[in-house]
Every structure is written in structure tokens, then in C-alpha cells.
Amino acid sequence: MSTANGHDFYGHSKYFIDNFSEFEKNYGVRGNFESLYYKYPTSEERWAYLSKHGTLMFDTPPGQTYLDLYKLIKDKNYFIISTNQDMQFSKLFPDEKICLPQGDAHWFQCGNPCHDEVYYAEEMLRNMADNIVDTRIPTELIPKCPVCGGEMEPWIRSYVLLEGGLWKEGIKRYQTFLNENSHKKVVFIELGVGRMTPNIIKYPFSQMTYNWQNAFLVRINQGEAPTPMLKNKSITMDADIAQVLHDLTSHM
Ligand SMILES: [Zn+2]
């Protein structure tokens, strides 16, 4: 979804080169994913990257693929589950219609983690990003847990991701939607789901399509292989998501 907008999280994209060349020069990192999980020598350097990346995510308007998807489904009975961590869905779709099992970069949590609470990150991120000097923030701006004093962490997939209250609320919303609609005509639309975490979206979508009488699966992703097991209940499009969604909006 985001790669199709030019915000490639994994590759050495124009977006990365335009915004993070200092980090490439200092650490040899060549993409946002690599930069996010890179072992920086100091917390001040790590938070320089995290705050620059985080602030940009807050400031980036929704991309065309998201605008087109919104136009296509906003008046339907829909629900979104996404492993994307770039805030794009939240810019258009209401929170009660989204489940983000890999976390949501709007929030920080304790890095230990000592308690189950998340903290809205925007102000801390902006303050850090405004004070970066040569890929480093001042030590006193490193965000600290108000309970134990340990360093905070973005609330995104890591060894310490809190899967407590807020996380469970999202999963529950998703489960409720599935339970309420399993007997109806359902279209699962799988957009750009790769092979990294197939147990979250890819396998469950296949399984539900197979088991639900009136379900149909549409898979759109460049390089995607067909799903022979679901040959009468699915379409696989090895295509550019941006192009497909935009073409669809012209048929509305
Ligand atoms: Zn703590």
C-alpha cells in the first residue's frame, strides 16, 4: 500500500534518500526498516532516527492508494487489519474500524516494559526531531517511563511490544467484525501482504475464504503467486496496487 505511493519502507527509495541520507552516511543503513532495527552505538543516535522518522510519519499526508481505497469502501460494511506501522490508515479511517496487531507508531510504551500503558508520542517526537544535531539528540530529551524511569520504546513490533489493553481492544474489534459477518457475502481484499508475517493476514484470509460459504478473496501484490486451493473463490492480481485501486475508482 505505502510502497505503491513511493513510501517504500524496505528499499533504498527516493523517500529514504531525500530524508535520511545523514543516517546512511553515518551508519551505512539503506532503508527505513533497516534503520528502525539498526543497533545504534548510543540511545541519542537511535532516538535521532526514531524521532525524525516518527515526525515525518505524523506529517506525511495520506497517499493516493489510501485515498482511493477510502473512496471505494467508505460506504460499505468494512474492517481493516494491517501490519503497516506508518500511520497511513489512521489518517483516513476511524480507529474503531482498524486493527493494528504490529502496534501503532502514534504511541510510546515503557521499554522494560514495567506497566501496560501507552503514551501519545507526537509532542516528544517533535521535540526530539527539532533538536537533532548531526544524527544525535540531547541526552535529556530521551523519553523516559514515568513509572520506572527506563527508556521508552515506540509501540511497534519488537520483543517488548505491549500486547495488553490497547492491543487486545484492536483484536477484539476485528474478531467481533468477523463473527458478525461470517455468514454474509464477504470479500477479503489483501493488498501488498508479503511473506514476512503470513500468520497475521495471509493464512487467515485463505482459511476463512475456504471455510466461509459466501466469501471471496482478492489478492493484489506485485510478484504474487496464485492460490490454487481457492481457484473458484479467489482472484490473484500480480499488479501495481496504486494502478488497480485508481482504475476501480473510475468505475464508481
Ligand atoms: Zn517502566
Short mmCIF file of N, CA and C in Angstrom, two decimals, residues 4-84:
data_model
loop_
_atom_site.label_atom_id
_atom_site.label_comp_id
_atom_site.label_asym_id
_atom_site.label_seq_id
_atom_site.Cartn_x
_atom_site.Cartn_y
_atom_site.Cartn_z
N ALA A 4 3.50 1.49 -2.97
CA ALA A 4 2.86 1.93 -4.21
C ALA A 4 2.72 3.45 -4.26
N ASN A 5 2.84 4.11 -3.10
CA ASN A 5 2.81 5.58 -3.05
C ASN A 5 4.20 6.20 -3.09
N GLY A 6 5.22 5.36 -3.17
CA GLY A 6 6.58 5.88 -3.14
C GLY A 6 7.18 5.93 -1.74
N HIS A 7 6.44 5.46 -0.73
CA HIS A 7 6.98 5.41 0.63
C HIS A 7 7.43 3.99 0.95
N ASP A 8 8.45 3.58 0.25
CA ASP A 8 8.94 2.21 0.41
C ASP A 8 9.66 2.08 1.75
N PHE A 9 9.11 1.26 2.62
CA PHE A 9 9.65 1.07 3.97
C PHE A 9 10.91 0.20 3.94
N TYR A 10 11.01 -0.65 2.93
CA TYR A 10 12.07 -1.65 2.93
C TYR A 10 13.28 -1.28 2.06
N GLY A 11 13.02 -0.59 0.94
CA GLY A 11 14.08 -0.40 -0.04
C GLY A 11 14.85 0.91 0.12
N HIS A 12 15.84 1.09 -0.76
CA HIS A 12 16.64 2.32 -0.81
C HIS A 12 15.90 3.30 -1.73
N SER A 13 14.81 3.83 -1.20
CA SER A 13 13.88 4.60 -2.03
C SER A 13 14.25 6.07 -2.08
N LYS A 14 13.57 6.80 -2.95
CA LYS A 14 13.76 8.26 -3.02
C LYS A 14 13.37 8.88 -1.67
N TYR A 15 12.30 8.36 -1.09
CA TYR A 15 11.83 8.86 0.22
C TYR A 15 12.95 8.73 1.27
N PHE A 16 13.62 7.58 1.25
CA PHE A 16 14.71 7.37 2.21
C PHE A 16 15.89 8.30 1.90
N ILE A 17 16.27 8.35 0.64
CA ILE A 17 17.44 9.16 0.25
C ILE A 17 17.18 10.64 0.54
N ASP A 18 15.96 11.10 0.26
CA ASP A 18 15.64 12.51 0.48
C ASP A 18 15.66 12.90 1.96
N ASN A 19 15.30 11.96 2.82
CA ASN A 19 15.11 12.32 4.23
C ASN A 19 16.16 11.78 5.20
N PHE A 20 16.84 10.71 4.80
CA PHE A 20 17.69 10.02 5.78
C PHE A 20 19.13 9.82 5.31
N SER A 21 19.59 10.66 4.39
CA SER A 21 20.95 10.44 3.84
C SER A 21 22.03 10.60 4.91
N GLU A 22 21.76 11.44 5.92
CA GLU A 22 22.72 11.60 7.03
C GLU A 22 22.93 10.26 7.76
N PHE A 23 21.83 9.52 7.91
CA PHE A 23 21.90 8.25 8.63
C PHE A 23 22.60 7.20 7.77
N GLU A 24 22.37 7.27 6.48
CA GLU A 24 23.07 6.36 5.56
C GLU A 24 24.58 6.62 5.63
N LYS A 25 24.93 7.90 5.62
CA LYS A 25 26.35 8.28 5.65
C LYS A 25 27.01 7.83 6.96
N ASN A 26 26.32 8.02 8.09
CA ASN A 26 26.93 7.71 9.39
C ASN A 26 26.87 6.23 9.78
N TYR A 27 25.86 5.50 9.30
CA TYR A 27 25.68 4.12 9.78
C TYR A 27 25.62 3.08 8.66
N GLY A 28 25.58 3.53 7.42
CA GLY A 28 25.52 2.58 6.30
C GLY A 28 24.14 1.97 6.09
N VAL A 29 23.12 2.46 6.81
CA VAL A 29 21.77 1.91 6.64
C VAL A 29 21.20 2.37 5.30
N ARG A 30 20.38 1.50 4.67
CA ARG A 30 19.91 1.81 3.31
C ARG A 30 18.40 1.69 3.15
N GLY A 31 17.67 1.85 4.23
CA GLY A 31 16.20 1.82 4.13
C GLY A 31 15.61 2.04 5.52
N ASN A 32 14.29 2.33 5.58
CA ASN A 32 13.67 2.62 6.87
C ASN A 32 13.59 1.41 7.78
N PHE A 33 13.31 0.25 7.19
CA PHE A 33 13.23 -0.96 8.01
C PHE A 33 14.58 -1.25 8.68
N GLU A 34 15.64 -1.17 7.86
CA GLU A 34 16.99 -1.41 8.38
C GLU A 34 17.36 -0.36 9.44
N SER A 35 16.97 0.89 9.20
CA SER A 35 17.31 1.96 10.14
C SER A 35 16.55 1.80 11.45
N LEU A 36 15.34 1.31 11.37
CA LEU A 36 14.50 1.15 12.55
C LEU A 36 15.08 0.10 13.49
N TYR A 37 15.61 -0.99 12.91
CA TYR A 37 16.09 -2.09 13.75
C TYR A 37 17.61 -2.12 13.88
N TYR A 38 18.29 -1.08 13.37
CA TYR A 38 19.76 -0.98 13.45
C TYR A 38 20.19 -0.79 14.90
N LYS A 39 21.34 -1.39 15.27
CA LYS A 39 21.86 -1.21 16.64
C LYS A 39 22.76 0.03 16.68
N TYR A 40 22.18 1.16 17.03
CA TYR A 40 22.95 2.41 17.10
C TYR A 40 23.89 2.36 18.30
N PRO A 41 25.07 3.01 18.18
CA PRO A 41 26.04 2.97 19.30
C PRO A 41 25.48 3.63 20.56
N THR A 42 24.60 4.64 20.42
CA THR A 42 24.06 5.31 21.61
C THR A 42 22.55 5.52 21.44
N SER A 43 21.87 5.69 22.58
CA SER A 43 20.43 5.98 22.55
C SER A 43 20.17 7.33 21.90
N GLU A 44 21.08 8.28 22.07
CA GLU A 44 20.90 9.61 21.49
C GLU A 44 20.83 9.52 19.96
N GLU A 45 21.63 8.62 19.39
CA GLU A 45 21.61 8.46 17.94
C GLU A 45 20.38 7.68 17.48
N ARG A 46 20.03 6.66 18.25
CA ARG A 46 18.84 5.88 17.90
C ARG A 46 17.60 6.76 17.92
N TRP A 47 17.46 7.59 18.95
CA TRP A 47 16.27 8.45 19.04
C TRP A 47 16.28 9.55 17.99
N ALA A 48 17.46 9.91 17.52
CA ALA A 48 17.51 10.88 16.41
C ALA A 48 16.80 10.27 15.21
N TYR A 49 17.15 9.01 14.90
CA TYR A 49 16.46 8.35 13.78
C TYR A 49 14.97 8.18 14.07
N LEU A 50 14.65 7.63 15.23
CA LEU A 50 13.24 7.34 15.55
C LEU A 50 12.39 8.61 15.52
N SER A 51 12.94 9.71 16.02
CA SER A 51 12.14 10.94 16.08
C SER A 51 11.99 11.56 14.70
N LYS A 52 13.03 11.49 13.89
CA LYS A 52 12.91 12.04 12.53
C LYS A 52 11.87 11.22 11.74
N HIS A 53 12.00 9.90 11.84
CA HIS A 53 11.07 9.00 11.15
C HIS A 53 9.64 9.22 11.67
N GLY A 54 9.51 9.29 12.99
CA GLY A 54 8.19 9.44 13.61
C GLY A 54 7.52 10.74 13.23
N THR A 55 8.28 11.82 13.26
CA THR A 55 7.72 13.13 12.92
C THR A 55 7.28 13.17 11.46
N LEU A 56 8.09 12.58 10.59
CA LEU A 56 7.71 12.53 9.17
C LEU A 56 6.42 11.75 8.96
N MET A 57 6.25 10.66 9.74
CA MET A 57 5.01 9.88 9.61
C MET A 57 3.80 10.72 10.03
N PHE A 58 3.96 11.50 11.09
CA PHE A 58 2.86 12.38 11.50
C PHE A 58 2.55 13.40 10.41
N ASP A 59 3.58 13.89 9.73
CA ASP A 59 3.40 15.00 8.79
C ASP A 59 3.04 14.56 7.37
N THR A 60 3.29 13.28 7.03
CA THR A 60 3.02 12.84 5.66
C THR A 60 1.52 12.70 5.43
N PRO A 61 0.97 13.39 4.44
CA PRO A 61 -0.47 13.23 4.18
C PRO A 61 -0.78 11.84 3.65
N PRO A 62 -2.06 11.42 3.70
CA PRO A 62 -2.38 10.08 3.19
C PRO A 62 -2.06 9.96 1.70
N GLY A 63 -1.46 8.86 1.33
CA GLY A 63 -1.08 8.64 -0.07
C GLY A 63 -2.28 8.29 -0.93
N GLN A 64 -2.06 8.32 -2.24
CA GLN A 64 -3.16 8.12 -3.19
C GLN A 64 -3.81 6.74 -3.04
N THR A 65 -3.01 5.69 -2.76
CA THR A 65 -3.62 4.35 -2.63
C THR A 65 -4.63 4.34 -1.47
N TYR A 66 -4.31 5.06 -0.39
CA TYR A 66 -5.21 5.11 0.76
C TYR A 66 -6.45 5.94 0.43
N LEU A 67 -6.24 7.05 -0.29
CA LEU A 67 -7.39 7.89 -0.69
C LEU A 67 -8.33 7.09 -1.58
N ASP A 68 -7.76 6.33 -2.50
CA ASP A 68 -8.60 5.55 -3.42
C ASP A 68 -9.33 4.43 -2.68
N LEU A 69 -8.62 3.75 -1.79
CA LEU A 69 -9.28 2.68 -1.02
C LEU A 69 -10.42 3.26 -0.19
N TYR A 70 -10.17 4.41 0.42
CA TYR A 70 -11.19 5.06 1.24
C TYR A 70 -12.45 5.35 0.41
N LYS A 71 -12.21 5.89 -0.78
CA LYS A 71 -13.33 6.19 -1.67
C LYS A 71 -14.12 4.91 -2.01
N LEU A 72 -13.40 3.82 -2.23
CA LEU A 72 -14.03 2.57 -2.65
C LEU A 72 -14.85 1.90 -1.55
N ILE A 73 -14.39 1.99 -0.31
CA ILE A 73 -15.04 1.18 0.74
C ILE A 73 -15.75 1.98 1.82
N LYS A 74 -15.60 3.30 1.82
CA LYS A 74 -16.09 4.09 2.98
C LYS A 74 -17.58 3.90 3.26
N ASP A 75 -18.37 3.61 2.24
CA ASP A 75 -19.82 3.44 2.47
C ASP A 75 -20.23 1.98 2.62
N LYS A 76 -19.25 1.09 2.66
CA LYS A 76 -19.56 -0.34 2.83
C LYS A 76 -19.42 -0.72 4.31
N ASN A 77 -19.83 -1.93 4.61
CA ASN A 77 -19.60 -2.50 5.94
C ASN A 77 -18.21 -3.15 5.89
N TYR A 78 -17.18 -2.42 6.35
CA TYR A 78 -15.81 -2.89 6.16
C TYR A 78 -15.03 -2.91 7.47
N PHE A 79 -13.89 -3.57 7.45
CA PHE A 79 -12.94 -3.52 8.57
C PHE A 79 -11.53 -3.68 8.00
N ILE A 80 -10.55 -3.05 8.66
CA ILE A 80 -9.16 -3.09 8.17
C ILE A 80 -8.27 -3.75 9.20
N ILE A 81 -7.49 -4.74 8.77
CA ILE A 81 -6.40 -5.24 9.61
C ILE A 81 -5.12 -4.99 8.83
N SER A 82 -4.12 -4.38 9.49
CA SER A 82 -2.89 -4.03 8.77
C SER A 82 -1.67 -4.24 9.65
N THR A 83 -0.58 -4.69 9.02
CA THR A 83 0.70 -4.77 9.72
C THR A 83 1.55 -3.53 9.44
N ASN A 84 1.02 -2.60 8.64
CA ASN A 84 1.77 -1.35 8.39
C ASN A 84 1.89 -0.55 9.67
#
